[in-house]
Coordinates of C-alpha atoms and ligand atoms in Angstrom, one line a residue:
X1 CA -3.3 19.3 9.7
X2 CA -4.9 16.6 12.2
X3 CA -3.1 13.6 13.3
X4 CA -4.7 10.4 14.6
X5 CA -3.6 9.1 17.9
X6 CA -2.1 5.8 18.2
X7 CA -0.5 3.5 20.8
X8 CA 2.4 1.0 19.4
X9 CA 1.6 -2.7 18.5
X10 CA 3.3 -5.6 20.9
X11 CA 6.1 -7.2 19.3
X12 CA 6.0 -10.6 18.1
X13 CA 7.1 -13.0 21.0
X14 CA 8.7 -16.4 19.7
X15 CA 8.5 -19.0 22.6
X16 CA 11.8 -21.0 22.5
X17 CA 12.4 -24.2 24.3
X18 CA 14.5 -22.4 26.8
X19 CA 13.4 -18.7 26.8
X20 CA 11.3 -16.2 24.7
X21 CA 12.7 -14.5 22.0
X22 CA 11.9 -11.1 19.8
X23 CA 12.3 -10.9 16.2
X24 CA 14.0 -7.5 14.6
X25 CA 13.7 -6.6 11.1
X26 CA 15.0 -3.9 9.0
X27 CA 14.0 -3.7 5.2
X28 CA 15.9 -2.3 2.2
X29 CA 13.2 -1.7 -0.6
X30 CA 14.0 -1.1 -4.3
X31 CA 11.4 0.9 -5.7
X32 CA 11.8 1.5 -9.5
X33 CA 11.6 5.3 -10.2
X34 CA 8.4 6.0 -12.4
X35 CA 10.4 7.6 -15.4
X36 CA 10.0 7.0 -19.0
X37 CA 13.7 7.1 -19.4
X38 CA 16.6 5.5 -17.6
X39 CA 18.9 7.2 -14.9
X40 CA 21.8 7.8 -17.1
X41 CA 20.6 7.6 -20.4
X42 CA 17.6 8.3 -22.6
X43 CA 16.8 4.7 -23.0
X44 CA 13.2 3.5 -22.7
X45 CA 12.0 2.0 -19.3
X46 CA 9.0 0.1 -20.7
X47 CA 8.1 -3.1 -19.0
X48 CA 7.8 -6.1 -21.4
X49 CA 9.6 -4.9 -24.4
X50 CA 11.4 -7.2 -26.8
X51 CA 14.6 -8.3 -25.1
X52 CA 17.6 -5.9 -25.7
X53 CA 15.7 -3.4 -27.3
X54 CA 15.8 -0.6 -24.6
X55 CA 19.5 -0.3 -24.6
X56 CA 21.4 2.7 -25.6
X57 CA 25.1 2.6 -26.1
X58 CA 25.5 4.0 -22.3
X59 CA 23.6 1.0 -21.1
X60 CA 25.8 -1.4 -22.9
X61 CA 28.8 0.3 -21.6
X62 CA 30.3 0.9 -24.9
X63 CA 33.8 2.4 -24.6
X64 CA 33.7 6.3 -24.4
X65 CA 30.3 6.6 -23.1
X66 CA 29.4 9.0 -20.6
X67 CA 26.3 9.0 -18.2
X68 CA 24.3 12.0 -18.1
X69 CA 22.0 12.6 -15.0
X70 CA 18.3 12.5 -15.6
X71 CA 16.8 15.3 -13.5
X72 CA 13.5 13.9 -13.6
X73 CA 14.6 10.7 -11.8
X74 CA 16.4 12.8 -9.0
X75 CA 13.5 14.8 -8.7
X76 CA 11.5 11.8 -8.0
X77 CA 13.7 10.5 -5.3
X78 CA 13.6 14.4 -3.7
X79 CA 9.6 14.2 -3.8
X80 CA 9.9 10.4 -2.2
X81 CA 12.2 12.0 0.6
X82 CA 9.9 14.8 1.3
X83 CA 6.8 12.6 1.1
X84 CA 8.8 10.5 4.0
X85 CA 9.2 13.5 6.0
X86 CA 12.9 13.1 5.3
X87 CA 15.9 15.2 5.3
X88 CA 17.0 16.3 1.4
X89 CA 20.8 16.3 1.5
X90 CA 21.8 19.3 -0.9
X91 CA 25.0 17.8 -1.5
X92 CA 24.9 13.8 -2.7
X93 CA 27.5 11.8 -5.0
X94 CA 27.5 8.9 -7.2
X95 CA 30.0 6.1 -6.5
X96 CA 31.1 3.1 -8.3
X97 CA 30.2 -0.4 -6.6
X98 CA 32.4 -2.7 -8.6
X99 CA 31.6 -6.2 -9.3
X100 CA 31.6 -8.6 -12.5
X101 CA 28.2 -10.2 -13.6
X102 CA 27.0 -10.9 -17.3
X103 CA 24.2 -8.6 -16.8
X104 CA 26.3 -5.9 -15.8
X105 CA 28.3 -4.9 -18.8
X106 CA 29.9 -1.9 -17.2
X107 CA 31.5 -4.1 -14.4
X108 CA 30.2 -1.7 -11.7
X109 CA 26.7 -0.1 -10.6
X110 CA 26.6 3.3 -10.3
X111 CA 25.1 4.0 -6.7
X112 CA 25.4 6.3 -3.5
X113 CA 27.0 5.0 -0.7
X114 CA 28.7 7.6 1.3
X115 CA 26.6 10.8 0.4
X116 CA 23.0 9.6 -0.5
X117 CA 20.3 12.2 -1.6
X118 CA 18.0 11.4 1.2
X119 CA 18.4 11.3 4.9
X120 CA 16.6 10.2 7.9
X121 CA 12.7 10.1 7.5
X122 CA 9.7 8.0 9.0
X123 CA 7.0 5.8 7.9
X124 CA 3.7 5.3 10.2
X125 CA 3.1 1.7 9.8
X126 CA -0.7 1.1 10.6
X127 CA -1.8 -2.2 12.1
X128 CA -5.4 -1.6 13.0
X129 CA -7.3 1.5 14.1
X130 CA -5.3 3.2 16.7
X131 CA -2.4 1.1 16.6
X132 CA 0.6 1.9 14.2
X133 CA 4.5 2.1 14.8
X134 CA 6.8 4.7 13.6
X135 CA 9.5 3.1 11.6
X136 CA 12.5 5.4 10.9
X137 CA 13.9 5.4 7.4
X138 CA 17.7 5.8 7.5
X139 CA 18.2 6.8 3.8
X140 CA 17.2 6.7 0.2
X141 CA 20.0 6.6 -2.5
X142 CA 19.7 6.5 -6.1
X143 CA 21.4 4.0 -8.2
X144 CA 21.4 1.9 -11.3
X145 CA 19.5 -1.6 -11.9
X146 CA 21.2 -4.3 -13.5
X147 CA 19.9 -6.3 -16.4
X148 CA 18.4 -9.8 -16.3
X149 CA 20.1 -13.4 -17.0
X150 CA 17.8 -15.9 -18.3
X151 CA 18.8 -19.4 -17.8
X152 CA 15.7 -21.5 -18.7
X153 CA 15.6 -20.8 -22.2
X154 CA 18.2 -23.1 -23.6
X155 CA 20.0 -26.2 -22.1
X156 CA 23.1 -25.1 -22.9
X157 CA 23.1 -21.3 -22.9
X158 CA 22.2 -18.6 -20.8
X159 CA 20.8 -15.1 -22.0
X160 CA 21.4 -11.6 -21.2
X161 CA 18.7 -9.2 -21.3
X162 CA 19.9 -5.3 -21.0
X163 CA 16.6 -3.7 -20.8
X164 CA 16.7 -3.1 -17.1
X165 CA 20.1 -2.2 -17.3
X166 CA 20.4 1.6 -15.9
X167 CA 16.8 1.9 -14.8
X168 CA 16.9 4.3 -11.9
X169 CA 16.0 2.6 -8.6
X170 CA 15.6 4.4 -5.1
X171 CA 16.9 2.1 -2.2
X172 CA 14.8 3.0 1.0
X173 CA 16.3 1.8 4.0
X174 CA 14.7 1.7 7.2
X175 CA 16.0 1.3 10.6
X176 CA 15.7 -2.0 12.6
X177 CA 12.5 -0.9 13.9
X178 CA 10.2 -3.5 12.8
X179 CA 9.1 -6.0 15.5
X180 CA 7.1 -8.7 13.7
X181 CA 6.1 -10.6 10.2
X182 CA 2.8 -8.7 10.1
X183 CA 4.3 -5.5 10.5
X184 CA 7.1 -5.9 7.9
X185 CA 4.5 -6.7 5.6
X186 CA 2.1 -3.5 6.4
X187 CA 5.5 -1.6 6.4
X188 CA 5.8 -2.5 2.5
X189 CA 2.1 -1.8 2.1
X190 CA 2.2 1.4 3.7
X191 CA 5.7 2.3 1.6
X192 CA 3.8 1.3 -1.7
X193 CA 0.8 3.5 -0.8
X194 CA 3.0 6.4 -0.3
X195 CA 5.1 6.0 -3.5
X196 CA 1.7 5.8 -5.3
X197 CA 0.2 8.7 -3.7
X198 CA 3.5 10.7 -4.8
X199 CA 3.5 8.9 -8.3
X200 CA 7.2 8.2 -8.0
X201 CA 6.9 4.6 -8.3
X202 CA 4.1 2.4 -9.4
X203 CA 4.7 -0.2 -6.9
X204 CA 4.0 -3.0 -9.1
X205 CA 5.7 -6.1 -6.9
X206 CA 4.8 -8.7 -9.8
X207 CA 6.7 -6.6 -12.5
X208 CA 9.6 -6.2 -10.0
X209 CA 9.1 -2.4 -9.5
X210 CA 9.2 -2.8 -5.9
X211 CA 11.5 -5.8 -4.1
X212 CA 12.6 -5.7 -0.6
X213 CA 15.8 -7.5 1.0
X214 CA 14.6 -8.2 4.6
X215 CA 17.0 -8.5 7.3
X216 CA 16.3 -10.5 10.1
X217 CA 17.9 -11.1 13.7
X218 CA 16.5 -12.4 16.8
X219 CA 17.4 -11.3 20.5
X220 CA 16.0 -12.3 24.2
X221 CA 12.9 -10.7 24.9
X222 CA 13.6 -7.3 26.6
X223 CA 17.0 -6.7 24.7
X224 CA 15.4 -4.6 22.1
X225 CA 14.4 -1.9 24.3
X226 CA 17.9 -1.7 25.5
X227 CA 18.9 -1.3 22.1
X228 CA 16.8 1.6 21.5
X229 CA 17.7 3.3 24.8
X230 CA 21.4 3.2 23.7
X231 CA 23.1 4.9 20.8
X232 CA 22.6 2.7 18.4
X233 CA 24.4 0.0 19.8
X234 CA 24.0 -3.0 17.4
X235 CA 26.2 -5.3 19.5
X236 CA 23.1 -5.7 21.8
X237 CA 21.3 -7.0 18.8
X238 CA 21.6 -10.7 17.5
X239 CA 23.5 -11.3 14.1
X240 CA 21.5 -10.8 11.1
X241 CA 20.5 -12.6 8.1
X242 CA 19.4 -10.7 4.9
X243 CA 16.9 -12.5 2.7
X244 CA 17.1 -11.1 -0.8
X245 CA 14.6 -9.8 -3.5
X246 CA 11.2 -10.6 -1.9
X247 CA 8.2 -9.4 -4.1
X248 CA 5.1 -10.4 -2.0
X249 CA 4.0 -9.5 1.3
X250 CA 2.7 -13.0 2.1
X251 CA 6.2 -14.5 1.3
X252 CA 7.9 -11.6 3.5
X253 CA 5.8 -12.8 6.4
X254 CA 6.5 -16.4 5.8
X255 CA 10.3 -16.1 5.3
X256 CA 10.7 -13.8 8.3
X257 CA 8.9 -16.6 10.2
X258 CA 10.9 -19.3 9.1
X259 CA 14.0 -17.2 9.8
X260 CA 13.4 -16.3 13.3
X261 CA 12.5 -19.9 14.2
X262 CA 15.8 -21.3 12.4
X263 CA 17.8 -18.9 14.3
X264 CA 16.2 -19.4 17.7
X265 CA 16.7 -23.2 17.1
X266 CA 20.2 -22.5 16.3
X267 CA 20.9 -20.4 19.2
X268 CA 19.2 -22.7 21.8
X269 CA 21.3 -25.4 20.5
X270 CA 24.5 -23.6 21.5
X271 CA 25.4 -22.3 17.7
X272 CA 25.7 -19.0 16.6
X273 CA 24.3 -17.2 13.6
X274 CA 26.7 -16.6 10.5
X275 CA 26.0 -13.0 8.9
X276 CA 24.7 -14.3 5.4
X277 CA 22.7 -13.7 2.5
X278 CA 19.9 -16.0 2.0
X279 CA 17.2 -16.9 -0.4
X280 CA 13.3 -17.6 0.3
X281 CA 12.1 -20.9 -1.5
X282 CA 8.5 -20.1 -1.9
X283 CA 7.9 -23.8 -3.1
X284 CA 9.4 -25.4 0.2
X285 CA 8.6 -22.4 2.7
X286 CA 12.3 -22.3 3.6
X287 CA 15.5 -19.8 3.6
X288 CA 18.6 -21.1 2.0
X289 CA 22.2 -19.8 2.4
X290 CA 23.3 -17.9 -0.8
X291 CA 26.3 -16.6 0.4
X292 CA 28.0 -15.9 3.7
X293 CA 29.7 -12.6 4.4
X294 CA 33.1 -13.8 4.5
X295 CA 32.3 -14.6 1.1
X296 CA 31.1 -11.1 0.4
X297 CA 32.7 -9.1 -2.2
X298 CA 34.9 -6.2 -1.6
X299 CA 33.1 -3.7 -3.8
X300 CA 36.0 -1.2 -3.9
X301 CA 33.5 1.7 -3.6
X302 CA 35.2 4.7 -5.1
X303 CA 33.4 8.2 -6.5
X304 CA 32.2 7.8 -10.0
X305 CA 34.7 9.7 -12.0
X306 CA 32.5 10.5 -14.8
X307 CA 29.6 12.3 -12.6
X308 CA 30.1 15.8 -10.7
X309 CA 28.6 15.6 -7.3
X310 CA 25.0 16.3 -7.4
X311 CA 24.2 19.7 -5.7
X312 CA 20.8 20.8 -5.6
X313 CA 19.4 24.3 -4.7
X314 CA 17.0 24.5 -1.6
X315 CA 14.5 26.3 -3.9
X316 CA 14.2 23.7 -5.9
X317 CA 13.5 21.3 -3.0
X318 CA 11.0 23.9 -1.9
X319 CA 9.0 24.0 -5.1
X320 CA 9.0 20.1 -5.1
X321 CA 7.5 20.3 -1.6
X322 CA 4.8 22.8 -2.5
X323 CA 3.7 20.3 -5.5
X324 CA 3.4 17.4 -3.0
X325 CA -0.4 15.8 -2.8
X326 CA -1.9 15.1 0.2
X327 CA -0.6 12.1 1.8
X328 CA -2.2 9.0 3.2
X329 CA -2.1 9.8 6.8
X330 CA -3.4 13.3 6.6
X331 CA -6.1 12.0 4.3
X332 CA -7.2 9.6 6.7
X333 CA -7.2 11.9 9.5
X334 CA -9.1 14.5 7.5
X335 CA -11.7 12.3 6.5
X336 CA -12.1 11.3 10.2
X337 CA -12.8 14.9 11.2
X338 CA -14.7 16.1 8.3
X339 CA -17.0 13.1 7.6
X340 CA -17.3 11.8 11.2
X341 CA -16.6 8.5 10.2
X342 CA -14.4 5.5 11.7
X343 CA -10.8 5.4 11.2
X344 CA -11.4 2.0 9.8
X345 CA -13.5 3.2 6.9
X346 CA -11.4 6.2 6.4
X347 CA -8.4 3.6 5.7
X348 CA -10.7 1.7 3.3
X349 CA -11.4 5.1 1.6
X350 CA -7.9 6.5 1.3
X351 CA -6.1 2.9 0.7
X352 CA -5.5 4.5 -3.1
X353 CA -6.0 8.0 -4.6
X354 CA -8.6 6.8 -6.8
X355 CA -10.8 5.5 -4.0
X356 CA -10.5 8.5 -1.9
X357 CA -11.3 11.1 -5.0
X358 CA -14.2 9.0 -5.9
X359 CA -15.4 9.1 -2.3
X360 CA -15.2 12.8 -2.2
X361 CA -17.1 13.3 -5.5
X362 CA -19.8 11.6 -3.9
X363 CA -19.7 13.1 -0.5
X364 CA -19.0 16.7 -1.7
X365 CA -22.5 18.6 -1.0
X366 CA -24.0 15.4 0.5
X367 CA -24.2 13.8 3.8
X368 CA -20.5 12.2 4.4
X369 CA -21.5 9.2 6.5
X370 CA -24.4 8.0 3.8
X371 CA -21.8 8.7 1.0
X372 CA -19.1 6.4 2.8
X373 CA -21.6 3.6 3.8
X374 CA -22.7 3.3 0.1
X375 CA -19.2 3.7 -1.4
X376 CA -17.8 1.3 0.9
X377 CA -20.5 -1.1 1.3
X378 CA -22.6 -1.2 -1.9
X379 CA -19.8 -0.1 -4.6
X380 CA -16.4 -1.7 -3.0
X381 CA -18.4 -4.7 -2.1
X382 CA -19.8 -4.9 -5.8
X383 CA -16.5 -4.1 -7.5
X384 CA -14.9 -6.6 -5.4
X385 CA -17.2 -9.3 -6.1
X386 CA -16.6 -8.6 -10.1
X387 CA -13.1 -8.2 -9.7
X388 CA -13.0 -4.6 -10.8
X389 CA -10.9 -1.8 -9.7
X390 CA -12.4 1.8 -9.2
X391 CA -11.4 3.0 -12.6
X392 CA -13.6 0.5 -13.9
X393 CA -16.4 1.1 -12.1
X394 CA -19.8 0.8 -14.1
X395 CA -21.3 3.4 -12.0
X396 CA -19.7 6.8 -12.1
X397 CA -19.3 9.0 -8.8
X398 CA -21.9 11.4 -10.3
X399 CA -24.4 8.5 -10.9
X400 CA -23.9 7.4 -7.4
X401 CA -24.3 10.8 -6.1
X402 CA -27.5 11.2 -8.0
X403 CA -28.7 8.2 -6.5
X404 CA -28.1 9.5 -3.0
X405 CA -30.0 13.0 -3.9
X406 CA -32.8 11.0 -4.8
X407 CA -32.8 9.4 -1.1
X408 CA -32.2 12.9 0.6
X409 CA -35.3 14.1 -1.1
X410 CA -37.4 11.5 -0.2
X411 CA -38.3 10.4 -4.0
X412 CA -36.9 6.7 -3.4
X413 CA -36.6 4.7 -0.4
X414 CA -33.1 2.9 0.5
X415 CA -34.7 -0.4 -0.5
X416 CA -35.6 1.0 -4.0
X417 CA -32.2 2.9 -4.1
X418 CA -30.5 -0.4 -4.2
X419 CA -32.5 -1.8 -6.9
X420 CA -31.6 1.5 -8.9
X421 CA -27.9 1.2 -8.1
X422 CA -28.5 -2.3 -9.9
X423 CA -30.1 -0.9 -12.7
X424 CA -27.4 1.7 -13.4
X425 CA -24.4 -1.0 -12.9
X426 CA -26.0 -3.0 -15.4
X427 CA -27.6 -0.6 -17.9
X428 CA -25.9 2.8 -17.0
X429 CA -28.0 6.0 -17.4
X430 CA -29.4 9.1 -15.4
X431 CA -30.8 7.7 -12.0
X432 CA -33.4 10.4 -11.8
X433 CA -34.5 9.6 -15.3
X434 CA -34.7 5.7 -14.5
X435 CA -36.7 6.4 -11.4
X436 CA -39.2 8.6 -13.3
X437 CA -39.5 6.3 -16.4
X438 CA -39.9 3.1 -14.5
X439 CA -42.4 4.3 -11.8
X440 CA -40.0 3.8 -9.1
X441 CA -40.9 7.0 -7.1
X442 CA -41.7 6.5 -3.5
X443 CA -45.4 7.1 -3.0
X444 CA -45.4 9.8 -0.3
X445 CA -49.0 10.7 -1.5
X446 CA -50.9 10.1 2.0
X447 CA -54.3 9.1 0.3
X448 CA -52.9 6.3 -1.9
X449 CA -51.1 5.0 1.4
X450 CA -54.0 5.4 3.7
X451 CA -56.1 3.3 1.0
X452 CA -53.3 0.9 1.3
X453 CA -53.4 0.7 5.0
X454 CA -57.1 0.5 4.9
X455 CA -57.1 -2.5 2.6
X456 CA -54.7 -4.5 4.7
X457 CA -56.5 -3.7 7.9
X458 CA -59.7 -4.7 6.6
X459 CA -58.6 -8.0 5.5
X460 CA -56.5 -8.8 8.7
X461 CA -59.4 -7.6 11.4
X462 CA -57.6 -10.1 13.9
X463 CA -54.2 -8.6 13.5
X464 CA -55.9 -5.0 14.1
X465 CA -57.1 -6.2 17.4
X466 CA -53.6 -7.6 18.6
X467 CA -51.7 -4.8 17.3
X468 CA -54.0 -2.4 19.6
X469 CA -53.5 -4.7 22.4
X470 CA -49.3 -4.7 21.9
X471 CA -48.3 -1.9 19.9
X472 CA -45.1 -3.4 18.8
X473 CA -47.0 -5.7 16.2
X474 CA -48.0 -2.5 14.3
X475 CA -44.7 -3.5 12.4
X476 CA -46.3 -5.9 10.7
X477 CA -49.0 -3.9 8.9
X478 CA -45.6 -1.8 7.9
X479 CA -44.4 -4.8 6.3
X480 CA -47.5 -5.8 4.4
X481 CA -48.3 -2.1 3.2
X482 CA -44.7 -1.7 2.0
X483 CA -45.4 -5.2 0.2
X484 CA -48.7 -4.1 -1.5
X485 CA -47.1 -1.1 -2.4
X486 CA -43.9 -2.6 -4.1
X487 CA -41.6 -1.0 -1.5
X488 CA -42.4 2.3 -2.9
X489 CA -44.4 3.9 -0.1
X490 CA -42.8 6.3 2.2
X491 CA -41.7 4.2 5.3
X492 CA -42.1 7.2 7.4
X493 CA -45.5 7.9 6.3
X494 CA -46.8 4.5 6.6
X495 CA -45.9 4.1 9.8
X496 CA -47.5 7.3 11.1
X497 CA -50.8 6.2 9.2
X498 CA -50.8 2.7 10.8
X499 CA -50.4 4.2 14.1
X500 CA -52.9 6.8 13.5
X501 CA -55.6 4.3 12.5
X502 CA -54.7 1.9 15.6
X503 CA -54.8 4.6 17.7
X504 CA -51.4 3.7 19.6
X505 CA -49.0 6.1 19.9
Ligands
ADP1 P1 23.8 -3.8 3.8 O1 23.9 -3.2 2.5 O2 25.2 -4.4 4.2 O3 22.9 -5.2 3.9 P2 22.7 -1.6 4.8 O4 23.1 -0.7 5.7 O5 22.1 -1.3 3.6 O6 23.6 -2.7 4.8 O7 21.3 -2.2 5.3 C1 21.2 -2.9 6.5 C2 19.9 -3.2 7.0 O8 19.7 -4.1 7.8 C3 19.0 -2.0 7.4 O9 17.6 -1.9 7.1 C4 19.2 -2.4 8.9 O10 18.0 -1.5 9.7 C5 19.1 -3.7 9.1 N1 19.6 -4.2 10.1 C6 21.0 -3.7 10.7 N2 21.3 -4.5 11.7 C7 20.3 -5.7 12.0 C8 19.8 -6.5 13.0 N3 20.7 -6.9 13.9 N4 18.5 -6.9 12.9 C9 17.8 -6.7 11.8 N5 18.0 -5.9 10.9 C10 19.1 -5.2 11.0
MG2 MG1 21.9 -5.1 2.1

């Protein structure tokens, strides 16, 4: 496998009144496992179902009910770990995290605190071609989601919807390796891309399938390097605040920026940062305290007595590893090497699997660079304009491939190809048949081209003289002949004939 070389981006520096500051960020991303049923019950996970319709007796925590581990969910967590090049722990264990909340009927959440299923991994966060940051992943643990309390349906009452209760989540925890708001957003984007490639989470942030808790601290510029050189000496870093439940890249960036500036102002004013949980108010554009660490619950974690430790076999893990698809970094590097395209173009084409597959169908057996140009500029440009995804493209990869074949054979010029593209886009059909039926074929018959050239020259004797004196003016004739032939004359042949008739090289 080839890898693309990169250098690290510069950390974002905030100029305070007294000194320069850096922001340090670590993310805990909750990714909902793409599974039809829940982590410990057979209830459905369908989004948007009638409230409380996807609830089994286990999810409702009826007395005497016992959880049964959904093997598929565990497999997805392992798959995700392998996709993040992480250690897979053959022994892991479920713990109870005890707290009371109306939408948590059990009175505890089953999670993995002490022995998560996935250990250290990494995510390469691309900032621009050739610039990326390797962010370390600390762990991934599997846990249940809670239900949803609804407070805005009645002035007097709150409602509880347990459909989400018990759905499997993977909590993916990064090291504090992220050095700016844009990097944090790109981290989430890259993680989502990998999860989608793996198929382990749909990454739909609007539906809450992916949400991030963002930990932010600030320190004087230069301090972070000392932290990295140390053996995880967190006392070198500033106190962190955790911004809960962010579900948009834009808000993640805004919240970090706001939070960094807030912390810097407090410290420069002689104050200290309280470790607390905060919420981002998207309307006011500010973070607000939700609870401080002093008020933090003591969750009284203990091993869940209803579940045996999870012991998995290396051979099972190996089987999952063997079934992993080609992942974004590998695909991008391969596109750069195999098709000779830029890293930027390779990034666009590998943004999601559907784009990449479409491109490769077009490129196979054809010129890779031409295929990349057409897919990115014509097709994606057009799809974006109409707000379509690649799956909704009116032009299939086979049809676009046929258009490129017609250009390669010299049957149509690039200009006519664009017209043909429009016709296929609007009406569908087999490109070669359309060219035939509508007389769009390029004129390569030199006799016909010569006649057209003679006609233009006879009508413009002054231009003939001018072009003979100044050969660069021959281009004017090319333009005229293309016009009289409706763009169908082969430009190369036109050029040659004009130059021969003018007697210039
Ligand atoms: P908790 O659940 O108590 O928030 P976790 O260990 O699950 O603790 O997550 C802590 C997160 O905070 C990790 O992503 C970690 O990288 C990040 N983090 C820890 N210390 C700092 C710091 N000083 N500044 C920014 N992020 C930090
Ligand atoms: Mg946390």
